[in-house]
Coordinates of C-alpha atoms and ligand atoms in Angstrom, one line a residue:
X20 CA -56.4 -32.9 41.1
X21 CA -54.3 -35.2 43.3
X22 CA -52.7 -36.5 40.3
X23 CA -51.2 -33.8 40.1
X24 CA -50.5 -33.0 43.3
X25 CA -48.6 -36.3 44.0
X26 CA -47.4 -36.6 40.3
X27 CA -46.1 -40.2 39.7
X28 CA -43.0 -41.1 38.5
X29 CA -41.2 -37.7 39.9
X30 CA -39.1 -37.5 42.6
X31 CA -41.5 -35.4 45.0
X32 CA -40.7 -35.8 48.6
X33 CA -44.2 -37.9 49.1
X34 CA -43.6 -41.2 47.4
X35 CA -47.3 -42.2 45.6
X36 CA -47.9 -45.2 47.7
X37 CA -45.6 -46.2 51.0
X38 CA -44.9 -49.9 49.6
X39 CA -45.8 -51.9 46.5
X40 CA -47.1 -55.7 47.5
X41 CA -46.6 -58.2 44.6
X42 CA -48.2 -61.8 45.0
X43 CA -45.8 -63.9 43.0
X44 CA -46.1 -67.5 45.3
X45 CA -48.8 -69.0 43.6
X46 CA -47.8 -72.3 41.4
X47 CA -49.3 -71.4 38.1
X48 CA -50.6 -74.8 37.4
X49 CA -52.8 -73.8 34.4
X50 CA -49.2 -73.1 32.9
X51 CA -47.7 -76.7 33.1
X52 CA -44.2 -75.5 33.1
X53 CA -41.8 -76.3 35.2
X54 CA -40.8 -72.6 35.5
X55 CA -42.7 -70.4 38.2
X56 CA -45.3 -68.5 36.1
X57 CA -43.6 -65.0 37.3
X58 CA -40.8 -66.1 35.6
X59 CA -42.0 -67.1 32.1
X60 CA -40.7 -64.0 29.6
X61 CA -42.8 -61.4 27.3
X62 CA -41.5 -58.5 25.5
X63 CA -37.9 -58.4 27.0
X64 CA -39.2 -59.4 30.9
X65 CA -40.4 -61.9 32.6
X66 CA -44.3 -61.0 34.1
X67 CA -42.3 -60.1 37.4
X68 CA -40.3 -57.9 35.5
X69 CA -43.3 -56.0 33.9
X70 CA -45.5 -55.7 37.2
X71 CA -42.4 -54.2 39.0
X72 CA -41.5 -51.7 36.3
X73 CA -44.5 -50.3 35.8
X74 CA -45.0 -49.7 40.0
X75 CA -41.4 -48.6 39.8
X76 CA -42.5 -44.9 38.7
X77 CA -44.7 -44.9 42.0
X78 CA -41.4 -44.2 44.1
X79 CA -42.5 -46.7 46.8
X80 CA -39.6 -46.8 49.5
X81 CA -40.6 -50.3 50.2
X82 CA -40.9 -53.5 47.7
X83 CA -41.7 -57.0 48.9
X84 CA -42.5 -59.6 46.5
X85 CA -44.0 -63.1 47.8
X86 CA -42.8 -65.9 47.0
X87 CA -43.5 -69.5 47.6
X88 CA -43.5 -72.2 44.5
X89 CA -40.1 -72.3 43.1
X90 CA -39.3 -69.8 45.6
X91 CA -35.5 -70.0 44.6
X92 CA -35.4 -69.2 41.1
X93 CA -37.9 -66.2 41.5
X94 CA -36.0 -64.6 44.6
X95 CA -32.6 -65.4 42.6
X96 CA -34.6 -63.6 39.9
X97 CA -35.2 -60.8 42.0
X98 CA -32.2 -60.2 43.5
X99 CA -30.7 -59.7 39.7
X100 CA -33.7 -56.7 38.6
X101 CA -34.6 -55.3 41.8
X102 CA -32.1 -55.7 44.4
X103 CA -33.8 -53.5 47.1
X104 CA -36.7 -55.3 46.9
X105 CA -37.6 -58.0 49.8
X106 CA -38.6 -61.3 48.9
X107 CA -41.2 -62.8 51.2
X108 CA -41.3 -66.3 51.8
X109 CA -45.3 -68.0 52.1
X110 CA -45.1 -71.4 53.1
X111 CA -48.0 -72.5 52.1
X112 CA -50.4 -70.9 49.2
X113 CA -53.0 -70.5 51.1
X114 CA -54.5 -67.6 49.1
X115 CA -53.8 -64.3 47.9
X116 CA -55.6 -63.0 51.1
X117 CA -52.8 -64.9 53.5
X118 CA -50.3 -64.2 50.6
X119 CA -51.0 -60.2 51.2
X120 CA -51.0 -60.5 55.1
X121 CA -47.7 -62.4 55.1
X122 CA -46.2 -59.5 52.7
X123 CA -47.5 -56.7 55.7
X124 CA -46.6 -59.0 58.2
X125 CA -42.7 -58.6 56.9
X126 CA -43.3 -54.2 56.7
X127 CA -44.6 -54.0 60.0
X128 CA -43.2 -49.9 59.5
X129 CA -45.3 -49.4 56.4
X130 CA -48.5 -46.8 56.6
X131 CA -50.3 -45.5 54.5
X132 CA -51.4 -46.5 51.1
X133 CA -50.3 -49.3 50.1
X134 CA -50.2 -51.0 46.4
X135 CA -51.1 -54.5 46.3
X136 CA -50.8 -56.4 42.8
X137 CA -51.1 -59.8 41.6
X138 CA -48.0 -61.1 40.2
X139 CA -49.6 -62.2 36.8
X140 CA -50.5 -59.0 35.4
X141 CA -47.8 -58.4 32.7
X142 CA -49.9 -55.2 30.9
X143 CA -50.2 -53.3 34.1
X144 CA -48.7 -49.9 33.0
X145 CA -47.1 -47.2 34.7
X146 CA -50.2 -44.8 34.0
X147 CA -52.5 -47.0 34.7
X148 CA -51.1 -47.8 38.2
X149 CA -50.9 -43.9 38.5
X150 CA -54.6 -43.2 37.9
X151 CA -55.8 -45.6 40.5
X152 CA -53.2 -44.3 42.7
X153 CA -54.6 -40.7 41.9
X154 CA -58.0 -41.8 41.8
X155 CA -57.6 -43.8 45.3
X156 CA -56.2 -40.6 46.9
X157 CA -58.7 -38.1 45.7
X158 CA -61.7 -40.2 47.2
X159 CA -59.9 -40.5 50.3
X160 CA -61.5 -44.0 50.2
X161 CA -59.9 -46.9 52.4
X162 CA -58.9 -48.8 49.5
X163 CA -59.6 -49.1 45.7
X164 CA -60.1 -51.8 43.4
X165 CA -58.9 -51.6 39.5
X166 CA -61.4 -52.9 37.6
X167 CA -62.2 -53.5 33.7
X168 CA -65.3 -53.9 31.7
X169 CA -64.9 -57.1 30.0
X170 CA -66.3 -59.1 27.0
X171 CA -65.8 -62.3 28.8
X172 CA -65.5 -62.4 32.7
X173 CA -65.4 -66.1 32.6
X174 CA -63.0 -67.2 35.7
X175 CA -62.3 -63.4 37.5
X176 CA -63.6 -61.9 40.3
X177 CA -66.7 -59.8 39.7
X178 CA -67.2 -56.3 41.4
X179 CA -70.5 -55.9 42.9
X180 CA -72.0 -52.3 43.2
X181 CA -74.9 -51.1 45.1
X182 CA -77.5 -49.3 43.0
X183 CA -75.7 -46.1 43.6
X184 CA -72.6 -47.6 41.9
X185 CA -70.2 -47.5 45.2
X186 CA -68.5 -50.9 45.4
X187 CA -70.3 -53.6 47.6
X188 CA -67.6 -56.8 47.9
X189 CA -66.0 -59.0 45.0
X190 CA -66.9 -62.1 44.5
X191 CA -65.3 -65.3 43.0
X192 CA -67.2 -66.7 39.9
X193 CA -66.9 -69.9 41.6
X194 CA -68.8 -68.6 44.8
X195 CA -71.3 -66.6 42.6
X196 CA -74.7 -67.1 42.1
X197 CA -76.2 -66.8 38.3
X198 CA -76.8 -62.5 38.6
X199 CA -73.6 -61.7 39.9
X200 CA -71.5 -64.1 37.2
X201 CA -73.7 -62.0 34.5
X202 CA -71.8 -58.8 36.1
X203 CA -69.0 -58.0 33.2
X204 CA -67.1 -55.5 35.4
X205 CA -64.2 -57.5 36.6
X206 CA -61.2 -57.0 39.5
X207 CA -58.2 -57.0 38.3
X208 CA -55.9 -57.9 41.3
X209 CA -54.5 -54.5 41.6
X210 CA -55.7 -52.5 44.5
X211 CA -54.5 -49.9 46.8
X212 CA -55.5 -49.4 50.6
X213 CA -54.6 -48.0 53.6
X214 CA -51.9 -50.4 55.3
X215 CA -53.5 -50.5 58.6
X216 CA -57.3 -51.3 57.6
X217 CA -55.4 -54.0 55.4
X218 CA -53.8 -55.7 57.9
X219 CA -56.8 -55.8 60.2
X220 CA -59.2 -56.8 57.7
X221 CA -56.9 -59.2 56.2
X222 CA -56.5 -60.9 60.0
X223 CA -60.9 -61.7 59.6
X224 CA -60.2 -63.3 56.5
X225 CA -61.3 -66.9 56.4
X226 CA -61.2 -69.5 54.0
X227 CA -65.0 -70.5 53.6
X228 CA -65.2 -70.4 49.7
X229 CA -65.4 -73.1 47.0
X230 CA -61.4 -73.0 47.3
X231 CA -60.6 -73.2 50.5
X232 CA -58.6 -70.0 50.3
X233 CA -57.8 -66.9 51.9
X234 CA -59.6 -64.4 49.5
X235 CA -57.4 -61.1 49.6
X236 CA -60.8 -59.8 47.4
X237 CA -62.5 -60.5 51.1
X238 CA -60.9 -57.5 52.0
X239 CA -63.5 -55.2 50.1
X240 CA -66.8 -56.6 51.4
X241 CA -65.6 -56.6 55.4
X242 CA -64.6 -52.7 55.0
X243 CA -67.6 -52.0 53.7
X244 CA -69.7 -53.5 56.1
X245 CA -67.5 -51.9 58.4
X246 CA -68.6 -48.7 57.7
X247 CA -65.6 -47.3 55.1
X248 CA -66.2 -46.7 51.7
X249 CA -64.6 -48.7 49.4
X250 CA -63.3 -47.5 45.1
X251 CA -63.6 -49.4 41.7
X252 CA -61.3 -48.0 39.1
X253 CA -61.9 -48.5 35.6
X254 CA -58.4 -48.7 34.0
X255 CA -58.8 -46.9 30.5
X256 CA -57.5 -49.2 28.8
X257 CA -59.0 -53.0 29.7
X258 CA -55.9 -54.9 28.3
X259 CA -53.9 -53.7 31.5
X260 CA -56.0 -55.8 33.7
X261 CA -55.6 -59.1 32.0
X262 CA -53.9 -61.7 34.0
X263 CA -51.9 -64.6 32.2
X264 CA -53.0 -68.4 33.2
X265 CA -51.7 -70.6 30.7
X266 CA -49.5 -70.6 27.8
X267 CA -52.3 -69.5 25.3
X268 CA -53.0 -66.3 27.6
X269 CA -49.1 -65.9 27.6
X270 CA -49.2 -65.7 23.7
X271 CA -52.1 -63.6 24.1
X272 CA -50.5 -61.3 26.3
X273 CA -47.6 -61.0 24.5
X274 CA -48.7 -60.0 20.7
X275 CA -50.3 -57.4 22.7
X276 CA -47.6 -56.2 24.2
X277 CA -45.6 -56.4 20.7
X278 CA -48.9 -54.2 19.6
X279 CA -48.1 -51.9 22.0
X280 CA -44.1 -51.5 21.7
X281 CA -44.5 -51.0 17.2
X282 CA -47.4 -49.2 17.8
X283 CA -45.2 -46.9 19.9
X284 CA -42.2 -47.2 17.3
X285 CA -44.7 -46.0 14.4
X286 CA -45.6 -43.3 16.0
X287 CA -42.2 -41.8 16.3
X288 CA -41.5 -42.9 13.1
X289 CA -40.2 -46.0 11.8
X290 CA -40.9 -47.9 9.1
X291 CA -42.5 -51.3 10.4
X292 CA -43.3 -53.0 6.8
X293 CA -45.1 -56.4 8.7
X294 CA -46.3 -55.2 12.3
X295 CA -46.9 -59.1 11.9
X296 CA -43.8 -60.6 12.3
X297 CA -41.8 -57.8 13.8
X298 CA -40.9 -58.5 17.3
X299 CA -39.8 -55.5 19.8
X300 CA -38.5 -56.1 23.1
X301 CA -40.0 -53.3 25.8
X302 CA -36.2 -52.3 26.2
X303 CA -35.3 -51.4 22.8
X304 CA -34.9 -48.0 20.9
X305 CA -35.3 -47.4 17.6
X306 CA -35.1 -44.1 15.5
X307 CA -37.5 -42.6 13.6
X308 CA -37.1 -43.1 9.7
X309 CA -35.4 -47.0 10.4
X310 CA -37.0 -49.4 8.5
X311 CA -37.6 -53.1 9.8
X312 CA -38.2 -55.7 7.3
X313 CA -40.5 -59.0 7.8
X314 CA -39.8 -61.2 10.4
X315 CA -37.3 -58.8 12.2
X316 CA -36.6 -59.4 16.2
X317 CA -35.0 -56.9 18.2
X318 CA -34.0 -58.1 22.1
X319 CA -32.7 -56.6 25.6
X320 CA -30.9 -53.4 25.3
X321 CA -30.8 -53.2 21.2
X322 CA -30.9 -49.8 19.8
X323 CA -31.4 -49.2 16.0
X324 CA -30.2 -45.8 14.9
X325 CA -31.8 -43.3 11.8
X326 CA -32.2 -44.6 8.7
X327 CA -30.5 -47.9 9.4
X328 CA -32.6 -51.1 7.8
X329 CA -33.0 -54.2 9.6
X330 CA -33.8 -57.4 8.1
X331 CA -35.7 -58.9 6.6
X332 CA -35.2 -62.5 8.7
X333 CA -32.8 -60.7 11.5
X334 CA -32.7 -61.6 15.4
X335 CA -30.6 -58.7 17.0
X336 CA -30.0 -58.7 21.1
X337 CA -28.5 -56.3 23.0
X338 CA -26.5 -54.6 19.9
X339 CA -26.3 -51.2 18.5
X340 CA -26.8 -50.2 15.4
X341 CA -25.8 -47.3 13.6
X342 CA -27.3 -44.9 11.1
X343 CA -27.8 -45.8 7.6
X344 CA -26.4 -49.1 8.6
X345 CA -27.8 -52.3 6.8
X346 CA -28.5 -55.5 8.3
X347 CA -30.0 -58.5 6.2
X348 CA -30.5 -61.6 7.5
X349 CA -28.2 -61.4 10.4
X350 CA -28.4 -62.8 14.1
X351 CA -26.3 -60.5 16.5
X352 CA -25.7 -60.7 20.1
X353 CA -23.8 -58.0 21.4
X354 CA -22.5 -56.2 18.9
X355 CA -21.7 -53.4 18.0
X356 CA -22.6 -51.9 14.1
X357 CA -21.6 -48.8 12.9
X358 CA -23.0 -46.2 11.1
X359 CA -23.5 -46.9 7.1
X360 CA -22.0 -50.7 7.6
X361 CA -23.4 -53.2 5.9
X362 CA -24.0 -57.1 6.9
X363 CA -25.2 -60.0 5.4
X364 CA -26.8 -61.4 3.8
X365 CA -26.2 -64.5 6.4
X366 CA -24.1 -63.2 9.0
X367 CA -23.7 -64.5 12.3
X368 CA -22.3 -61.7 14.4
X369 CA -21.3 -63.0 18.1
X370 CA -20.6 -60.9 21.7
X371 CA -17.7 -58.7 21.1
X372 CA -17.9 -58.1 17.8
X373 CA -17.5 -54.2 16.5
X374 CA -18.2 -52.6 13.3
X375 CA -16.4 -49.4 12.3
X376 CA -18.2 -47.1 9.7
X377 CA -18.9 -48.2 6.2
X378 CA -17.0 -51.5 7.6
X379 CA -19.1 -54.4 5.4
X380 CA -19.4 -58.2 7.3
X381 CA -20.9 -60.1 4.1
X382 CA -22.4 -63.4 3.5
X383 CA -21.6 -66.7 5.6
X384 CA -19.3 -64.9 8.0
X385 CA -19.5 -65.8 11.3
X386 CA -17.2 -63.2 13.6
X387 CA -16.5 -63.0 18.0
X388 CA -14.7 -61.0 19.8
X389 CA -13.7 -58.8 16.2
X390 CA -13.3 -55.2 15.7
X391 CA -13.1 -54.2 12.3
X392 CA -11.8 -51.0 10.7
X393 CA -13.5 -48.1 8.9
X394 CA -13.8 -49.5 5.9
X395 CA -12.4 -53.0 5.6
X396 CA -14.3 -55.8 4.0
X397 CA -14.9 -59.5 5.2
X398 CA -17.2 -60.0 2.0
X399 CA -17.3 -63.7 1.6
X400 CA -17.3 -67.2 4.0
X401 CA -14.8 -66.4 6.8
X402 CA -14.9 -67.0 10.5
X403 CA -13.5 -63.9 12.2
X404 CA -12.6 -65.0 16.0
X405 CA -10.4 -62.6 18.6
X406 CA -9.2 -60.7 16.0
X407 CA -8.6 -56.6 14.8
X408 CA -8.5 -55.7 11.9
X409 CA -7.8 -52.0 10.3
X410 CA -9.6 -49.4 8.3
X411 CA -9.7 -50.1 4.9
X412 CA -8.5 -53.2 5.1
X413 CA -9.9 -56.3 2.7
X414 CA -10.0 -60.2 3.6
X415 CA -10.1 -62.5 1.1
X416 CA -13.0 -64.8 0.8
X417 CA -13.2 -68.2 2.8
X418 CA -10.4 -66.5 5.6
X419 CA -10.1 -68.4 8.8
X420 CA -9.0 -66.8 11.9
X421 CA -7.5 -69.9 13.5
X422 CA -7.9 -68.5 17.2
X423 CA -7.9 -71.4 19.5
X424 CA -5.2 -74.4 19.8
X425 CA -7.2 -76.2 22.0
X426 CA -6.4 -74.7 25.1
X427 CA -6.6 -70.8 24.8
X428 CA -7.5 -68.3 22.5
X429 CA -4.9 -66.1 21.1
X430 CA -5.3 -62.8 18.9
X431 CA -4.7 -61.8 15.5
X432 CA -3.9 -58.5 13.9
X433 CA -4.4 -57.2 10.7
X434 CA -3.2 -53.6 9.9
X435 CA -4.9 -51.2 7.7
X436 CA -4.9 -51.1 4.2
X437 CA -3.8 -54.7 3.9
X438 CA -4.9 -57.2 1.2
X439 CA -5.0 -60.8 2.5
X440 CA -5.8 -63.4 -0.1
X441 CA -8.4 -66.0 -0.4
X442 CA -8.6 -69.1 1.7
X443 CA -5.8 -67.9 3.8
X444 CA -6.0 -69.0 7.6
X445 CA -4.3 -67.1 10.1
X446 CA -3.2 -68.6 13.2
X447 CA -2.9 -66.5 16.2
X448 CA -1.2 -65.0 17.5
X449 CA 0.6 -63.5 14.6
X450 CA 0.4 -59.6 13.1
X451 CA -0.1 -58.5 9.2
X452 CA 1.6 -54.7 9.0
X453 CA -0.1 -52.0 7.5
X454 CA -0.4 -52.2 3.7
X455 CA 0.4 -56.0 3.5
X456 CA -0.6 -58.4 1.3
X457 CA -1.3 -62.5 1.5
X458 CA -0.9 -64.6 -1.3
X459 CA -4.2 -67.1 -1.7
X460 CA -4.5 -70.1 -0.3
X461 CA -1.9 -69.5 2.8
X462 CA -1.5 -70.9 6.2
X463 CA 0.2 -67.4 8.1
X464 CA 1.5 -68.4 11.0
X465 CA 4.4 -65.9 11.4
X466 CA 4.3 -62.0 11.2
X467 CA 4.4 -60.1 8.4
X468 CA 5.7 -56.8 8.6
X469 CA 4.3 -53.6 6.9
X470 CA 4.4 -53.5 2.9
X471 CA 5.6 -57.2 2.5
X472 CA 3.7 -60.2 0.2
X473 CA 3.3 -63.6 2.3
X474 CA 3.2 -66.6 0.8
X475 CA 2.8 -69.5 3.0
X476 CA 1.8 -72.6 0.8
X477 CA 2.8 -75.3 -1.6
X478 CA 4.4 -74.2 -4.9
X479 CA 2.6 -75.6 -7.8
X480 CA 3.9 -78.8 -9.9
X481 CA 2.1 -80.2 -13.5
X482 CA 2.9 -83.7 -14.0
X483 CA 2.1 -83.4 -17.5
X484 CA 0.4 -86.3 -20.0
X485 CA -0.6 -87.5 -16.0
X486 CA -4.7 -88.2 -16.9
X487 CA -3.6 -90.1 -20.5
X488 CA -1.6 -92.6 -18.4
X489 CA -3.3 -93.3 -15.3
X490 CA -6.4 -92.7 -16.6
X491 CA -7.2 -93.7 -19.6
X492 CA -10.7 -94.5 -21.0
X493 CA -11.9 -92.1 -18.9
X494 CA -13.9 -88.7 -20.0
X495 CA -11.3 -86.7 -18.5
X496 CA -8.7 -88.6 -20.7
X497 CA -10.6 -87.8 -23.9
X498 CA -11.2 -84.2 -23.1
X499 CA -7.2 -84.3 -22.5
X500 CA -6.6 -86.0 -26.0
X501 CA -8.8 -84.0 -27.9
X502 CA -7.3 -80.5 -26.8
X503 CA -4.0 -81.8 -27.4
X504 CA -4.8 -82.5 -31.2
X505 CA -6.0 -79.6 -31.6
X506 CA -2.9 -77.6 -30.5
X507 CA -1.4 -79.8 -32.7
X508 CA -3.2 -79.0 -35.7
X509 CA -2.5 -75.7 -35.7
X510 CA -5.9 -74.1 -33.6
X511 CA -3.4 -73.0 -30.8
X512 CA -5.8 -71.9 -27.4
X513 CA -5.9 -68.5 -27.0
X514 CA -4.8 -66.1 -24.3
X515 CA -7.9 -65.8 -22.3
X516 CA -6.1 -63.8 -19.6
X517 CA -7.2 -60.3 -19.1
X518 CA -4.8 -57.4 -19.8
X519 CA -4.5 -54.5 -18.0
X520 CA -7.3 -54.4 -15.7
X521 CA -6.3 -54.9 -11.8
X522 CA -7.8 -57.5 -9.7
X523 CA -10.7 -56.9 -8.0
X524 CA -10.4 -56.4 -4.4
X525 CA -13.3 -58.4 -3.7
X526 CA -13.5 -61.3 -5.8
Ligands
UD1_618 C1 -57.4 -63.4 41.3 C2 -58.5 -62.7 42.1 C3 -59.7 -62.4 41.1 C4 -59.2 -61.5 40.0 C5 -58.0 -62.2 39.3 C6 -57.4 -61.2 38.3 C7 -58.4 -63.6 44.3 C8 -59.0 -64.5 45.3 N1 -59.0 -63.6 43.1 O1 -57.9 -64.6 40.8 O2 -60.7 -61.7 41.8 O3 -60.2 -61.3 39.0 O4 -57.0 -62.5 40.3 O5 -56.4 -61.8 37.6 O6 -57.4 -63.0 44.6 N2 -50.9 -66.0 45.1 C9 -50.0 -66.1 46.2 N3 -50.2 -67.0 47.2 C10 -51.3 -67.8 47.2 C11 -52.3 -67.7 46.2 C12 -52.0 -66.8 45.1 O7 -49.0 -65.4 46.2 O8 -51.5 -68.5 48.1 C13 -50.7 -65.0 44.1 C14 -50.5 -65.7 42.7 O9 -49.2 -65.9 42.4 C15 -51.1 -64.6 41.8 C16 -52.1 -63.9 42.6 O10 -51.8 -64.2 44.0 O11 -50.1 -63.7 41.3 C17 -53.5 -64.2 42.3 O12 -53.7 -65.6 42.4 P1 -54.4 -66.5 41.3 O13 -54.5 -67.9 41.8 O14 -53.8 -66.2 40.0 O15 -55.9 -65.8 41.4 P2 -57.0 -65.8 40.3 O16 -57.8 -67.0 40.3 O17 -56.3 -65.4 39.0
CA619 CA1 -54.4 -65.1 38.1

């Protein structure tokens, strides 16, 4: 079989096709976005992003993408996730036809087969590209068309076989007549053909259609009447071929991608209790045996480790998680998590943030640029910015890390082992020592060294009898009176102060 014998996706000496040809310069009206429609996002890429990654396996030498509305943006776009490839500027849409010649117009070099894909065709997958590659090859046909067998054809291009099946031409549904729009086998936009009976067939294209266009679909019915024979590929799975017109195709297209990317996840095993409301980027890994929760959403380069439990309610991009880590209601952008920590509920974990083992970020903290010990606790309320804290250290609840004086950010370091006190705020730059502690309620803003108890705030004065004299009549007063009576008459309050027992470290 010629799949195997020009396997893609390896790095045999014979690349699969010579160049890949995507038609990105269309406008996208139907989308009525101000974005180009290559560039509106599904699954972790934009629709430019998936058509190029799953040709990339092909090992084409030569990539040129065409480009036309919002020609800027899209070649800026390219520049950042394909570099090598060539952006091809069409003036004017005239068609996918003139779009295809101006692409082979810029790789005058290129012979051989050639792979020539619409731009819109987010589902296309590596394998798929590969059997019509394989399939194109083992013919030795001129050029063949991928094709799908569809429930509703309404709008595509339908492929028109003799009675022996071989492919006679494709034709627009708006230039066909009643018994060729009642054909359900569809073009995709994905075809591959021999460069130079491309280019020459592609120079007798004219625009005599219902649009006005350059039909690049042309191509098929003036090879065949020229004598060559001309393939239809039926891609196994139909999905693949489905282009993406407006924003309700785009949601379309997406879910199904998410289909594919947890149905993928299941079967290596991880727990996905809502497939529903579970969102996986293309580009993330996760382990078997980790569990995601309802309404999880995992971005970019995110990888979830074994056992670890995401969410429920949990947006996580381009952070790593570790095994048996827990993370409950959470957003996190690059961060990193350690194995067995624990965050949230409500945590707010920003770029630079890192999580040692069995280190806990709890509820309401918000931390940046932080890299917390093996073992130490921000449990409760506490912004953690440009700090480093050590292992087995424990912050008291409602801690500010007062980081910026309105100019720069300075740094903050806490040793390990230290106990800093509630509603403390330290402002950097200044250093905690190993094993310190920090009364509650205090504003650090000088060092303190290894061992040593800071307190930084106001001592604390009664003004006795205060309430009975400035304000009397009120409830507070009476309250006031009434306990002072009864001290008097003899029903002395008693020590309600616990004995013996150490404070908790987390309060
Ligand atoms: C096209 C096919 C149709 C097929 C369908 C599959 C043609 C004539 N028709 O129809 O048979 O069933 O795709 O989705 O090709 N483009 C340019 N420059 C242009 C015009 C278009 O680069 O001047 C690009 C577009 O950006 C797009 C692709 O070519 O990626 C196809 O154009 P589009 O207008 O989307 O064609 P369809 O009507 O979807
Ligand atoms: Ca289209």
């Amino acid at each position: 079989m010629s799949q195997q014998e020009h396997p893609a996706g390896t790095t045999s000496a014979e690349p699969a096709v010579a160049a890949v040809v995507v038609l990105a310069a269309g406008q996208g009206t139907r989308m009525r976005s101000r974005t180009p429609k290559v560039l509106h996002a599904l699954g972790g890429r934009t629709m430019l992003g998936h058509v190029l990654a799953a040709a990339a396996p092909l090992g084409a030498r030569e990539t040129a993408v065409v480009v036309g509305s919002g020609r800027e943006h899209v070649t800026a776009h390219l520049a950042e996730i394909d570099p090598a490839a060539l952006a091809v500027v069409q003036e004017e849409q005239n068609g996918s036809g003139h779009a295809a010649a101006v692409a082979l117009d810029a790789l005058p070099d290129v012979t051989g087969p050639v792979l020539i894909v619409n731009g819109d065709a987010p589902l296309l997958r590596p394998e798929t590209l590969a059997g019509l590659v394989a399939a194109h090859r083992a013919a030795g046909d001129v050029l063949t068309v991928l094709t799908a067998d569809v429930d509703e054809p309404t709008g595509l291009g339908r492929i028109v076989r003799d009675t022996a099946g071989a492919v006679q031409q494709i034709v627009e549904e708006k230039d066909a007549d009643d018994d060729q729009r009642a054909i359900t086998e569809v073009n995709a936009g994905v075809y591959v053909g021999d460069a130079a009976a491309v280019r020459e067939a592609l120079t007798r294209v004219g625009s005599a259609n219902r649009q006005g266009e350059q039909y690049l679909t042309d191509v098929l019915g003036l090879l065949v009447a020229d004598g060559h024979r001309v393939g239809g590929y039926r891609a196994d799975d139909p999905a693949d071929t489905l282009g993406c017109n407006d924003q309700r195709e785009l949601a379309e297209r997406r879910r199904t991608l998410n289909d594919r990317v947890l149905d993928r996840l299941m079967r290596g095993g991880v727990i996905v209790i809502d497939p529903r409301t579970t969102w996986v980027d293309v580009t993330v890994e996760v382990a078997a045996e980790a569990v995601l929760h309802p309404g999880t959403q995992l971005h970019g380069v995110t990888t979830v480790a074994a056992g670890a439990a995401i969410g429920p309610d949990t947006t996580l991009t381009d952070t790593e998680v570790g095994e048996g880590a827990s993370v409950v209601r959470a957003h996190a952008t690059l961060a990193v998590i350690g194995d067995e920590v624990s965050v949230g509920p409500f945590a707010y974990l920003r770029p630079g943030t890192r999580l040692a083992r069995r280190s806990k970020v709890g509820t309401f903290v918000e931390t940046k640029n932080a890299s917390i010990g093996e073992g130490a606790k921000v449990p409760h309320l506490s912004y953690v910015g440009d700090a480093t804290i050590g292992e087995g250290t424990n912050i008291g609840a409602a801690t500010v890390f007062v980081n910026y004086d309105g100019v720069a950010k300075h740094h903050t370091t806490i040793g390990s082992h230290a106990r800093t006190g509630a509603d403390n705020m330290f402002v950097a730059p200044v250093q905690v020592g190993d094993g310190a502690y920090t009364a509650a309620g205090s504003v650090i803003t000088e060092d303190v060294p290894p061992g040593a108890m800071a307190v930084a705030r106001g001592r604390q004065r009664n003004v006795a009898g205060w309430v009975g004299l400035r304000r009397p009549g009120t409830r507070a007063a009476e309250a006031a009176a009434a306990a002072a009576a009864a001290e008097t008459d003899g029903n002395g309050h008693a020590d309600i102060r616990p004995t013996g027992s150490a404070p908790d470290d987390e309060q």
